[in-house]
Each structure stands twice: as C-alpha cells, then as structure tokens.
C-alpha cells in the first residue's frame, strides 16, 4: 500500500520510477544524521534524456518540465534510500544546474518546475533553500540536473 506522499503523487498522475544507478564513481545517496544527501538527478524520463540548451533549442516551459522530471527522479532516490516517502520531514536545499546559452537568464523560472512540485507534494515542508545556476553543458546533453538535501524522520 502506498503512503500519503505516494497517494498525493498518484493524484497528480505521477508514479515514482525505480531509482537509477550511478554512472560513475559515486553513490546516489548518503545519509548523515537525519539528512539524506542526493546526488545530481538529471532530466531523464523512461530511460530517455530530456535534452536541450535553454535559450537555444529549449524554452522556459520545456526547461520547467525537465526540472520537474529531476524532482520525480529525486523522489525515486528518496524512496530507494528511506523505503518510504512519508519519512521526509523537510526538503532542505536544492542545487540546480540548467544547460544554458550564455545570454539565458531565466534559470530560476526553469527550476520552479522542481520547486513547485516539492511544495505541491509536501506543502510547507517542501519549501527549501535553492541555487539555480546556468552551465555550459550537462551530462548526456540534458537540460537540467538537480541535487538535494532532505531531512527525514
């Protein structure tokens, strides 16, 4: 039986995918005290990268969708590490990287695709500190990569 958080996600039409394995020499998550540190999750859905450079071949709405997918992939890592999404007490921090043209300045709007989903699912506990940074390139040419720090019970 799914918990409250998974029921909320299901009501939004979201099923939590299986967590992806690392593609290099790192671990997907680290637990330190009551915090779960989640390695960068890229914009991949159903095994296919959501690619694009914002301001060149992707617009803000496409970027927001890519960031939302990163959040869904973060949910997958939380579930894999903690066994239950209902253990989340607070989303503490997101660090977001947006594959951007040099003159693209709407990284915060793009990252709202993830931030909005965390708040929609967790309410006030989903409100978090955040960085939204434009970068020249990301792995696999993806549009967005986001890492997270989660406090859990």
XYZ file of N, CA and C in Angstrom:
459
model
N 0.848 -1.174 0.000
C 0.000 0.000 0.000
C 0.898 1.244 0.000
N 0.558 2.200 -0.829
C 1.360 3.414 -0.879
C 0.969 4.339 0.256
N 1.912 5.190 0.659
C 1.682 6.117 1.754
C 1.025 7.396 1.269
N 0.968 8.354 2.159
C 0.329 9.630 1.878
C 1.005 10.369 0.727
N 2.329 10.413 0.742
C 3.057 11.130 -0.309
C 2.859 10.448 -1.659
N 2.971 9.139 -1.695
C 2.768 8.448 -2.975
C 1.340 8.595 -3.464
N 0.375 8.638 -2.556
C -1.017 8.883 -2.955
C -1.164 10.272 -3.562
N -0.517 11.255 -2.957
C -0.539 12.619 -3.496
C 0.081 12.645 -4.885
N 1.219 11.979 -5.046
C 1.862 11.919 -6.362
C 0.947 11.242 -7.374
N 0.303 10.147 -6.976
C -0.608 9.432 -7.876
C -1.762 10.334 -8.295
N -2.260 11.159 -7.361
C -3.350 12.077 -7.703
C -2.906 13.120 -8.726
N -1.605 13.349 -8.802
C -1.039 14.269 -9.791
C -0.649 13.546 -11.083
N -0.927 12.237 -11.136
C -0.576 11.451 -12.314
C 0.877 11.042 -12.369
N 1.541 11.029 -11.216
C 2.970 10.711 -11.154
C 3.165 9.391 -10.433
N 3.850 8.461 -11.079
C 4.281 7.251 -10.392
C 5.791 7.350 -10.213
N 6.249 6.939 -9.045
C 7.674 7.050 -8.733
C 8.417 5.946 -9.476
N 9.369 6.318 -10.335
C 10.126 5.300 -11.075
C 11.139 4.606 -10.171
N 11.747 3.559 -10.666
C 12.866 2.936 -9.957
C 14.039 3.915 -9.962
N 14.772 3.950 -8.872
C 15.944 4.820 -8.794
C 17.008 4.336 -9.770
N 17.659 5.274 -10.430
C 18.721 4.912 -11.370
C 20.032 4.706 -10.626
N 20.852 3.837 -11.160
C 22.170 3.561 -10.595
C 23.151 4.634 -11.051
N 24.192 4.886 -10.270
C 25.218 5.851 -10.680
C 25.912 5.402 -11.965
N 26.355 6.393 -12.737
C 27.057 6.082 -13.985
C 28.563 6.316 -13.872
N 29.028 6.654 -12.674
C 30.460 6.894 -12.453
C 30.798 6.503 -11.016
N 31.920 6.949 -10.512
C 32.420 6.552 -9.205
C 31.841 7.430 -8.088
N 30.570 7.219 -7.786
C 29.896 7.918 -6.689
C 28.697 7.086 -6.261
N 28.096 7.454 -5.152
C 26.887 6.779 -4.688
C 25.701 7.716 -4.911
N 24.507 7.163 -5.119
C 23.359 8.019 -5.394
C 22.893 8.821 -4.185
N 23.099 8.267 -2.986
C 22.670 8.962 -1.773
C 23.651 8.692 -0.642
N 23.686 9.623 0.306
C 24.456 9.458 1.534
C 23.567 9.921 2.679
N 23.495 9.106 3.729
C 22.777 9.503 4.935
C 23.801 9.985 5.954
N 23.565 11.182 6.488
C 24.399 11.745 7.540
C 23.452 12.290 8.604
N 23.438 11.630 9.754
C 22.481 12.018 10.791
C 21.066 11.804 10.289
N 20.265 12.859 10.333
C 18.889 12.763 9.842
C 18.718 13.470 8.502
N 19.829 13.563 7.764
C 19.773 14.169 6.436
C 20.146 13.155 5.366
N 19.416 13.222 4.259
C 19.688 12.419 3.078
C 20.213 13.360 2.005
N 21.446 13.120 1.589
C 22.076 13.908 0.528
C 21.939 13.108 -0.762
N 21.336 13.720 -1.773
C 21.041 13.020 -3.024
C 21.905 13.603 -4.135
N 22.651 12.721 -4.792
C 23.485 13.141 -5.918
C 22.614 13.714 -7.029
N 23.249 14.464 -7.910
C 22.532 15.109 -9.006
C 21.688 14.137 -9.812
N 20.431 14.494 -9.977
C 19.499 13.719 -10.792
C 19.248 14.502 -12.069
N 19.523 13.870 -13.191
C 19.372 14.553 -14.472
C 17.973 14.345 -15.026
N 17.645 15.168 -16.014
C 16.317 15.112 -16.621
C 16.248 13.930 -17.590
N 15.904 12.774 -17.009
C 15.694 11.550 -17.781
C 14.326 11.012 -17.410
N 13.537 10.677 -18.422
C 12.219 10.075 -18.209
C 12.133 8.809 -19.049
N 11.703 7.724 -18.432
C 11.572 6.439 -19.134
C 12.853 6.047 -19.849
N 13.992 6.339 -19.223
C 15.278 5.967 -19.779
C 15.773 6.865 -20.905
N 15.035 7.914 -21.221
C 15.418 8.804 -22.320
C 15.757 10.190 -21.777
N 16.923 10.711 -22.130
C 17.303 12.047 -21.674
C 16.373 13.126 -22.236
N 16.018 14.074 -21.397
C 15.313 15.282 -21.845
C 16.412 16.307 -22.073
N 16.737 16.518 -23.324
C 17.898 17.326 -23.689
C 17.489 18.737 -24.102
N 18.482 19.569 -24.248
C 18.264 20.909 -24.764
C 19.077 21.938 -24.024
N 19.423 22.979 -24.738
C 20.121 24.117 -24.160
C 19.112 25.252 -24.091
N 18.848 25.700 -22.859
C 17.871 26.760 -22.659
C 18.359 28.044 -23.314
N 17.461 28.650 -24.091
C 17.805 29.858 -24.819
C 18.314 29.577 -26.220
N 18.470 28.298 -26.568
C 18.895 27.918 -27.921
C 17.821 27.035 -28.554
N 17.666 25.827 -28.015
C 16.699 24.894 -28.597
C 15.665 24.404 -27.590
N 15.595 25.063 -26.443
C 14.579 24.757 -25.432
C 14.135 26.065 -24.787
N 12.817 26.178 -24.532
C 12.291 27.377 -23.886
C 12.056 27.119 -22.401
N 11.602 28.129 -21.692
C 11.412 28.022 -20.251
C 10.436 26.896 -19.904
N 9.359 26.765 -20.649
C 8.374 25.713 -20.341
C 8.978 24.316 -20.496
N 9.781 24.115 -21.525
C 10.470 22.825 -21.690
C 11.458 22.606 -20.552
N 12.137 23.668 -20.135
C 13.065 23.568 -19.016
C 12.350 23.240 -17.719
N 11.192 23.850 -17.491
C 10.409 23.562 -16.283
C 9.992 22.097 -16.257
N 9.607 21.563 -17.410
C 9.228 20.141 -17.482
C 10.433 19.255 -17.173
N 11.599 19.636 -17.660
C 12.820 18.875 -17.371
C 13.153 18.938 -15.885
N 13.007 20.106 -15.267
C 13.275 20.254 -13.832
C 12.276 19.439 -13.019
N 11.026 19.427 -13.439
C 10.012 18.617 -12.758
C 10.398 17.140 -12.802
N 10.929 16.698 -13.944
C 11.357 15.301 -14.050
C 12.531 15.017 -13.118
N 13.432 15.973 -12.963
C 14.519 15.809 -11.989
C 13.946 15.604 -10.598
N 12.910 16.372 -10.241
C 12.275 16.220 -8.928
C 11.682 14.822 -8.782
N 11.045 14.323 -9.818
C 10.481 12.966 -9.780
C 11.597 11.954 -9.563
N 12.733 12.166 -10.202
C 13.866 11.261 -10.021
C 14.457 11.385 -8.617
N 14.358 12.557 -8.019
C 14.768 12.721 -6.616
C 13.828 11.920 -5.721
N 12.531 11.957 -5.992
C 11.584 11.131 -5.234
C 11.999 9.658 -5.298
N 12.429 9.213 -6.464
C 12.854 7.815 -6.621
C 14.041 7.494 -5.725
N 15.004 8.401 -5.651
C 16.173 8.178 -4.799
C 15.796 8.209 -3.321
N 14.875 9.092 -2.944
C 14.407 9.129 -1.552
C 13.776 7.791 -1.183
N 12.907 7.312 -2.046
C 12.217 6.048 -1.784
C 13.210 4.895 -1.689
N 14.200 4.871 -2.575
C 15.197 3.805 -2.547
C 16.022 3.851 -1.262
N 16.355 5.047 -0.808
C 17.217 5.192 0.371
C 16.463 5.005 1.684
N 15.238 5.520 1.750
C 14.493 5.526 3.019
C 13.368 4.500 3.064
N 12.984 3.962 1.903
C 11.928 2.966 1.854
C 10.525 3.541 1.849
N 10.364 4.794 2.253
C 9.031 5.381 2.380
C 9.141 6.894 2.248
N 8.454 7.462 1.283
C 8.486 8.909 1.073
C 7.856 9.669 2.239
N 7.022 9.006 3.023
C 6.403 9.660 4.174
C 7.401 9.961 5.293
N 8.633 9.464 5.187
C 9.660 9.764 6.185
C 10.259 11.157 5.994
N 9.966 11.806 4.871
C 10.507 13.144 4.617
C 9.882 14.133 5.599
N 10.753 14.837 6.337
C 10.301 15.896 7.243
C 10.372 17.254 6.561
N 11.394 17.435 5.720
C 11.611 18.732 5.088
C 12.529 18.581 3.884
N 12.219 19.300 2.830
C 13.150 19.479 1.726
C 14.002 20.682 2.128
N 15.292 20.449 2.356
C 16.165 21.480 2.914
C 16.752 22.358 1.824
N 17.327 21.737 0.784
C 18.093 22.516 -0.208
C 18.094 21.806 -1.545
N 17.948 22.578 -2.604
C 18.154 22.094 -3.971
C 19.280 22.903 -4.596
N 20.169 22.211 -5.298
C 21.166 22.848 -6.149
C 20.820 22.438 -7.566
N 20.497 23.422 -8.393
C 20.038 23.127 -9.746
C 20.980 23.723 -10.777
N 21.229 22.940 -11.809
C 22.107 23.331 -12.903
C 21.302 23.272 -14.190
N 21.286 24.375 -14.911
C 20.489 24.499 -16.130
C 21.438 24.679 -17.307
N 21.325 23.791 -18.284
C 22.116 23.852 -19.509
C 21.666 25.099 -20.272
N 22.507 26.142 -20.288
C 22.062 27.466 -20.723
C 22.958 28.096 -21.767
N 22.309 28.836 -22.680
C 23.052 29.713 -23.579
C 23.674 30.828 -22.732
N 24.766 31.439 -23.208
C 25.434 32.475 -22.415
C 24.525 33.632 -22.000
N 23.533 33.958 -22.812
C 22.666 35.096 -22.500
C 21.334 34.689 -21.871
N 21.156 33.408 -21.536
C 19.915 32.950 -20.911
C 19.937 33.316 -19.422
N 18.895 33.984 -18.946
C 18.895 34.471 -17.561
C 17.702 33.972 -16.741
N 16.930 33.043 -17.261
C 15.720 32.597 -16.569
C 15.876 31.253 -15.858
N 17.084 30.953 -15.385
C 17.298 29.710 -14.641
C 16.322 29.561 -13.477
N 16.062 30.620 -12.681
C 15.110 30.460 -11.575
C 13.722 30.023 -12.039
N 13.255 30.548 -13.164
C 11.941 30.147 -13.689
C 11.952 28.675 -14.091
N 13.044 28.219 -14.680
C 13.177 26.816 -15.072
C 13.104 25.922 -13.839
N 13.864 26.253 -12.815
C 13.964 25.414 -11.627
C 12.656 25.400 -10.832
N 11.800 26.383 -11.050
C 10.484 26.354 -10.417
C 9.712 25.086 -10.789
N 10.042 24.465 -11.906
C 9.403 23.200 -12.271
C 9.607 22.140 -11.200
N 10.761 22.131 -10.561
C 11.026 21.207 -9.452
C 10.485 21.764 -8.144
N 10.791 23.026 -7.867
C 10.382 23.624 -6.594
C 8.872 23.568 -6.412
N 8.141 23.890 -7.454
C 6.683 23.879 -7.364
C 6.159 22.481 -7.029
N 6.773 21.443 -7.594
C 6.321 20.079 -7.316
C 6.594 19.700 -5.863
N 7.756 20.052 -5.338
C 8.047 19.741 -3.933
C 7.044 20.421 -3.000
N 6.702 21.672 -3.280
C 5.736 22.380 -2.442
C 4.339 21.785 -2.622
N 3.977 21.430 -3.836
C 2.667 20.829 -4.070
C 2.514 19.509 -3.319
N 3.575 18.732 -3.254
C 3.517 17.419 -2.618
C 3.680 17.505 -1.101
N 4.632 18.309 -0.620
C 4.951 18.345 0.807
C 4.407 19.577 1.537
N 3.777 20.505 0.845
C 3.290 21.721 1.487
C 4.461 22.543 2.007
N 4.303 23.127 3.193
C 5.361 23.980 3.745
C 6.671 23.224 3.948
N 6.600 21.926 4.213
C 7.823 21.122 4.374
C 8.582 20.985 3.060
N 7.936 21.309 1.953
C 8.592 21.269 0.647
C 9.292 22.563 0.269
N 9.055 23.629 1.036
C 9.733 24.911 0.770
C 11.198 24.770 1.176
N 12.089 25.215 0.332
C 13.505 24.909 0.503
C 14.383 26.080 0.093
N 15.619 26.046 0.572
C 16.652 26.936 0.054
C 17.071 26.381 -1.309
N 17.623 27.252 -2.168
C 17.879 26.783 -3.525
C 18.927 27.633 -4.211
N 19.660 26.986 -5.115
C 20.514 27.675 -6.077
C 20.066 27.261 -7.460
N 20.073 28.199 -8.404
C 19.730 27.917 -9.798
C 20.838 28.522 -10.654
N 21.662 27.656 -11.218
C 22.887 28.088 -11.878
C 22.868 27.690 -13.350
N 23.247 28.601 -14.213
C 23.400 28.295 -15.629
C 24.779 27.720 -15.879
N 24.828 26.640 -16.678
C 26.099 26.000 -17.017
C 26.174 25.786 -18.532
N 27.388 25.612 -19.022
C 27.606 25.471 -20.458
C 27.169 24.122 -21.001
N 27.228 23.081 -20.185
C 26.854 21.744 -20.639
C 26.562 20.873 -19.432
N 25.763 19.826 -19.648
C 25.463 18.839 -18.622
C 25.608 17.443 -19.221
N 25.767 16.413 -18.381
C 25.928 15.052 -18.887
C 24.786 14.661 -19.829
N 25.133 13.961 -20.886
C 24.175 13.469 -21.886
C 23.454 14.583 -22.627
N 23.872 15.832 -22.432
C 23.199 16.955 -23.070
C 21.862 17.297 -22.437
N 21.614 16.778 -21.208
C 20.321 17.032 -20.567
C 20.136 18.517 -20.303
N 18.886 18.902 -20.148
C 18.542 20.298 -19.931
C 18.797 20.737 -18.489
N 18.570 19.817 -17.521
C 18.638 20.193 -16.108
C 19.214 19.043 -15.293
N 19.949 19.391 -14.233
C 20.404 18.452 -13.212
C 20.188 19.094 -11.848
N 19.645 18.319 -10.903
C 19.366 18.850 -9.567
C 19.808 17.850 -8.514
N 20.521 18.356 -7.497
C 20.804 17.533 -6.315
C 20.004 18.097 -5.141
N 19.895 17.319 -4.071
C 19.011 17.725 -2.974
C 19.544 17.284 -1.626
N 19.115 18.011 -0.598
C 19.320 17.621 0.793
C 17.930 17.537 1.419
N 17.648 16.390 2.027
C 16.335 16.104 2.605
C 16.513 15.760 4.083
N 15.698 16.349 4.942
C 15.672 15.950 6.345
C 14.584 14.883 6.494
N 14.898 13.833 7.248
C 13.920 12.747 7.400
C 13.773 12.332 8.845
N 12.649 11.645 9.121
C 12.382 11.116 10.461
C 12.727 9.640 10.489
